[in-house]
Amino acid sequence: MCRWIAYSGTPVLLSQVLFKPQHSLIDQSLHSRMGVETTNGDGFGVGWYTREAETPAVLRDVGPAWNNRNLREISDHVRSGLFFAHIRASTGTAVQQTNCHPFRHGRWMWMHNGAVADFRLLRRDLALAVDARLYPAIEGSTDSELMFFLALTFGLTEDPPRAVARMAGLIEATGDAHGVRHPLQMTVAVADGERVWAFRYSSEGASRSLYYSSEVESLRALHPDVAFLREVSDETRMVVSEPLGDLPGAWNEVPENSYGVVEPGRDFLRPFTPDFTDAAHLVGHR
């Protein structure tokens, strides 16, 4: 399985989040504490938004993140107020650039940790549900990218929580039709340049780890000596596969089967359940 970070807040150099924390994402690529695999070396990706561009920039490569000179180079020079970073441990699909996260479509970015169980068995039926106008934009062969394009098909750009719920419902129903037990395991982050949505869900109710950072104002009171907390705004928030360090009070587990939104103003958490609106029609016509 994979490890990922979504950052939103005061623009910072990528290296401040990717390299400098005690248990940074780069450290996790070698010494993950909560992932299924301790080492995640099947590629990496970083995607970031700037004020100057309509779409996010994406850098992806197939090598391990811990010794990539280009990642180190850009991290010390690129500053962003909203970025994704992902290190990959393949669940069976090829190690190639087009299979590395985050995935991008227009202004939207998507990254995933988890798997569609027996994906080779379900892939054809799921792919047929993707809008024909979107299908040519799929570049790789992962379940993660196909999940993204299913969510786009189901209205991600208008209502992300409902689109992801419809995507999850279709995978659950397709898995059930093929006799696949527990078809879906996911933590997902999606962004549009202004907001970040994060989802934690699994068919079996034992989802991969996911955490969000506490409010900066509260952390400053607890840890007035931490320089990073003095440099960022109260709006700054991170969502991570596993905590970036052991700072007391800094990290909170995202509840099982829930989703959250990080946006200007007050963030919130809500329950998440699959939506089977499309399942009967799409699965019944395979």
PDB file of N, CA, C and O in Angstrom, residues 1-2 36-37 42 88-95 99 101 112-120 141-144 185 208:
ATOM      1  N   MET A   1       0.834  -1.194   0.000  1.00  0.00           N
ATOM      2  CA  MET A   1       0.000   0.000   0.000  1.00  0.00           C
ATOM      3  C   MET A   1       0.870   1.246   0.000  1.00  0.00           C
ATOM      4  O   MET A   1       2.079   1.174   0.165  1.00  0.00           O
ATOM      5  N   CYS A   2       0.246   2.391  -0.131  1.00  0.00           N
ATOM      6  CA  CYS A   2       0.957   3.647  -0.356  1.00  0.00           C
ATOM      7  C   CYS A   2       0.884   4.548   0.867  1.00  0.00           C
ATOM      8  O   CYS A   2       0.176   4.276   1.824  1.00  0.00           O
ATOM      9  N   VAL A  36       0.937  -1.327   5.009  1.00  0.00           N
ATOM     10  CA  VAL A  36       1.038  -2.773   4.860  1.00  0.00           C
ATOM     11  C   VAL A  36       2.481  -3.169   4.572  1.00  0.00           C
ATOM     12  O   VAL A  36       2.981  -4.177   5.048  1.00  0.00           O
ATOM     13  N   GLU A  37       3.177  -2.348   3.763  1.00  0.00           N
ATOM     14  CA  GLU A  37       4.595  -2.557   3.489  1.00  0.00           C
ATOM     15  C   GLU A  37       5.416  -1.516   4.230  1.00  0.00           C
ATOM     16  O   GLU A  37       5.051  -0.338   4.272  1.00  0.00           O
ATOM     17  N   ASP A  42       7.894   1.981  -5.215  1.00  0.00           N
ATOM     18  CA  ASP A  42       7.436   1.743  -6.586  1.00  0.00           C
ATOM     19  C   ASP A  42       7.038   3.027  -7.307  1.00  0.00           C
ATOM     20  O   ASP A  42       6.124   3.036  -8.124  1.00  0.00           O
ATOM     21  N   ARG A  88       4.441   5.292  -3.694  1.00  0.00           N
ATOM     22  CA  ARG A  88       3.642   4.164  -4.167  1.00  0.00           C
ATOM     23  C   ARG A  88       4.259   2.821  -3.791  1.00  0.00           C
ATOM     24  O   ARG A  88       5.472   2.618  -3.885  1.00  0.00           O
ATOM     25  N   ALA A  89       3.392   1.919  -3.372  1.00  0.00           N
ATOM     26  CA  ALA A  89       3.712   0.499  -3.270  1.00  0.00           C
ATOM     27  C   ALA A  89       2.667  -0.218  -4.118  1.00  0.00           C
ATOM     28  O   ALA A  89       1.490  -0.262  -3.766  1.00  0.00           O
ATOM     29  N   SER A  90       3.073  -0.745  -5.251  1.00  0.00           N
ATOM     30  CA  SER A  90       2.137  -1.303  -6.224  1.00  0.00           C
ATOM     31  C   SER A  90       1.362  -2.480  -5.644  1.00  0.00           C
ATOM     32  O   SER A  90       1.906  -3.302  -4.906  1.00  0.00           O
ATOM     33  N   THR A  91       0.081  -2.558  -6.004  1.00  0.00           N
ATOM     34  CA  THR A  91      -0.737  -3.712  -5.634  1.00  0.00           C
ATOM     35  C   THR A  91      -0.870  -4.693  -6.793  1.00  0.00           C
ATOM     36  O   THR A  91      -1.746  -5.552  -6.775  1.00  0.00           O
ATOM     37  N   GLY A  92      -0.006  -4.557  -7.799  1.00  0.00           N
ATOM     38  CA  GLY A  92      -0.013  -5.533  -8.884  1.00  0.00           C
ATOM     39  C   GLY A  92       0.126  -4.940 -10.265  1.00  0.00           C
ATOM     40  O   GLY A  92       0.544  -5.631 -11.195  1.00  0.00           O
ATOM     41  N   THR A  93      -0.242  -3.664 -10.434  1.00  0.00           N
ATOM     42  CA  THR A  93      -0.089  -3.046 -11.748  1.00  0.00           C
ATOM     43  C   THR A  93       1.351  -2.577 -11.939  1.00  0.00           C
ATOM     44  O   THR A  93       2.119  -2.468 -10.998  1.00  0.00           O
ATOM     45  N   ALA A  94       1.694  -2.285 -13.191  1.00  0.00           N
ATOM     46  CA  ALA A  94       3.079  -2.030 -13.569  1.00  0.00           C
ATOM     47  C   ALA A  94       3.648  -0.798 -12.872  1.00  0.00           C
ATOM     48  O   ALA A  94       2.934   0.152 -12.553  1.00  0.00           O
ATOM     49  N   VAL A  95       4.961  -0.854 -12.648  1.00  0.00           N
ATOM     50  CA  VAL A  95       5.691   0.297 -12.127  1.00  0.00           C
ATOM     51  C   VAL A  95       6.088   1.157 -13.325  1.00  0.00           C
ATOM     52  O   VAL A  95       7.039   0.850 -14.048  1.00  0.00           O
ATOM     53  N   ASN A  99       1.334   5.278 -13.898  1.00  0.00           N
ATOM     54  CA  ASN A  99       0.653   4.652 -12.767  1.00  0.00           C
ATOM     55  C   ASN A  99       0.976   5.313 -11.433  1.00  0.00           C
ATOM     56  O   ASN A  99       0.471   4.890 -10.391  1.00  0.00           O
ATOM     57  N   HIS A 101       0.879   8.370  -8.690  1.00  0.00           N
ATOM     58  CA  HIS A 101      -0.041   9.402  -8.236  1.00  0.00           C
ATOM     59  C   HIS A 101       0.767  10.683  -7.965  1.00  0.00           C
ATOM     60  O   HIS A 101       1.975  10.613  -7.753  1.00  0.00           O
ATOM     61  N   HIS A 112      -4.660   8.047  -4.031  1.00  0.00           N
ATOM     62  CA  HIS A 112      -5.369   6.936  -3.389  1.00  0.00           C
ATOM     63  C   HIS A 112      -4.384   6.012  -2.705  1.00  0.00           C
ATOM     64  O   HIS A 112      -3.283   5.771  -3.198  1.00  0.00           O
ATOM     65  N   ASN A 113      -4.782   5.482  -1.573  1.00  0.00           N
ATOM     66  CA  ASN A 113      -4.100   4.365  -0.928  1.00  0.00           C
ATOM     67  C   ASN A 113      -5.138   3.278  -0.710  1.00  0.00           C
ATOM     68  O   ASN A 113      -6.219   3.544  -0.182  1.00  0.00           O
ATOM     69  N   GLY A 114      -4.821   2.066  -1.128  1.00  0.00           N
ATOM     70  CA  GLY A 114      -5.766   0.968  -0.996  1.00  0.00           C
ATOM     71  C   GLY A 114      -5.791   0.133  -2.262  1.00  0.00           C
ATOM     72  O   GLY A 114      -4.808   0.087  -2.996  1.00  0.00           O
ATOM     73  N   ALA A 115      -6.929  -0.489  -2.524  1.00  0.00           N
ATOM     74  CA  ALA A 115      -7.019  -1.350  -3.705  1.00  0.00           C
ATOM     75  C   ALA A 115      -8.464  -1.721  -3.981  1.00  0.00           C
ATOM     76  O   ALA A 115      -9.308  -1.746  -3.078  1.00  0.00           O
ATOM     77  N   VAL A 116      -8.738  -2.001  -5.248  1.00  0.00           N
ATOM     78  CA  VAL A 116      -9.953  -2.711  -5.641  1.00  0.00           C
ATOM     79  C   VAL A 116      -9.582  -4.185  -5.678  1.00  0.00           C
ATOM     80  O   VAL A 116      -8.705  -4.597  -6.446  1.00  0.00           O
ATOM     81  N   ALA A 117     -10.203  -4.978  -4.835  1.00  0.00           N
ATOM     82  CA  ALA A 117      -9.873  -6.401  -4.761  1.00  0.00           C
ATOM     83  C   ALA A 117     -10.213  -7.094  -6.079  1.00  0.00           C
ATOM     84  O   ALA A 117     -11.231  -6.781  -6.717  1.00  0.00           O
ATOM     85  N   ASP A 118      -9.331  -8.020  -6.490  1.00  0.00           N
ATOM     86  CA  ASP A 118      -9.523  -8.747  -7.749  1.00  0.00           C
ATOM     87  C   ASP A 118      -9.783  -7.781  -8.910  1.00  0.00           C
ATOM     88  O   ASP A 118     -10.698  -7.973  -9.725  1.00  0.00           O
ATOM     89  N   PHE A 119      -8.955  -6.740  -8.972  1.00  0.00           N
ATOM     90  CA  PHE A 119      -9.155  -5.684  -9.964  1.00  0.00           C
ATOM     91  C   PHE A 119      -9.166  -6.222 -11.389  1.00  0.00           C
ATOM     92  O   PHE A 119      -9.943  -5.771 -12.228  1.00  0.00           O
ATOM     93  N   ARG A 120      -8.344  -7.197 -11.689  1.00  0.00           N
ATOM     94  CA  ARG A 120      -8.309  -7.746 -13.053  1.00  0.00           C
ATOM     95  C   ARG A 120      -9.647  -8.357 -13.442  1.00  0.00           C
ATOM     96  O   ARG A 120     -10.030  -8.341 -14.614  1.00  0.00           O
ATOM     97  N   SER A 141      -2.806   2.041 -15.902  1.00  0.00           N
ATOM     98  CA  SER A 141      -3.542   0.779 -15.767  1.00  0.00           C
ATOM     99  C   SER A 141      -3.973   0.492 -14.337  1.00  0.00           C
ATOM    100  O   SER A 141      -4.366  -0.632 -14.019  1.00  0.00           O
ATOM    101  N   THR A 142      -3.927   1.509 -13.445  1.00  0.00           N
ATOM    102  CA  THR A 142      -4.227   1.250 -12.045  1.00  0.00           C
ATOM    103  C   THR A 142      -5.712   1.325 -11.730  1.00  0.00           C
ATOM    104  O   THR A 142      -6.485   2.013 -12.405  1.00  0.00           O
ATOM    105  N   ASP A 143      -6.092   0.654 -10.646  1.00  0.00           N
ATOM    106  CA  ASP A 143      -7.430   0.815 -10.101  1.00  0.00           C
ATOM    107  C   ASP A 143      -7.638   2.246  -9.607  1.00  0.00           C
ATOM    108  O   ASP A 143      -8.722   2.808  -9.741  1.00  0.00           O
ATOM    109  N   SER A 144      -6.573   2.877  -9.092  1.00  0.00           N
ATOM    110  CA  SER A 144      -6.679   4.231  -8.540  1.00  0.00           C
ATOM    111  C   SER A 144      -7.107   5.239  -9.595  1.00  0.00           C
ATOM    112  O   SER A 144      -7.986   6.083  -9.350  1.00  0.00           O
ATOM    113  N   GLN A 185     -11.059  -0.944  -0.790  1.00  0.00           N
ATOM    114  CA  GLN A 185     -10.256  -0.429   0.320  1.00  0.00           C
ATOM    115  C   GLN A 185      -9.687   0.913  -0.135  1.00  0.00           C
ATOM    116  O   GLN A 185      -9.001   0.981  -1.164  1.00  0.00           O
ATOM    117  N   ARG A 208      -7.498   1.585   5.748  1.00  0.00           N
ATOM    118  CA  ARG A 208      -6.116   2.012   5.925  1.00  0.00           C
ATOM    119  C   ARG A 208      -6.071   3.299   6.763  1.00  0.00           C
ATOM    120  O   ARG A 208      -7.012   4.075   6.801  1.00  0.00           O
TER     121      ARG A 208
END
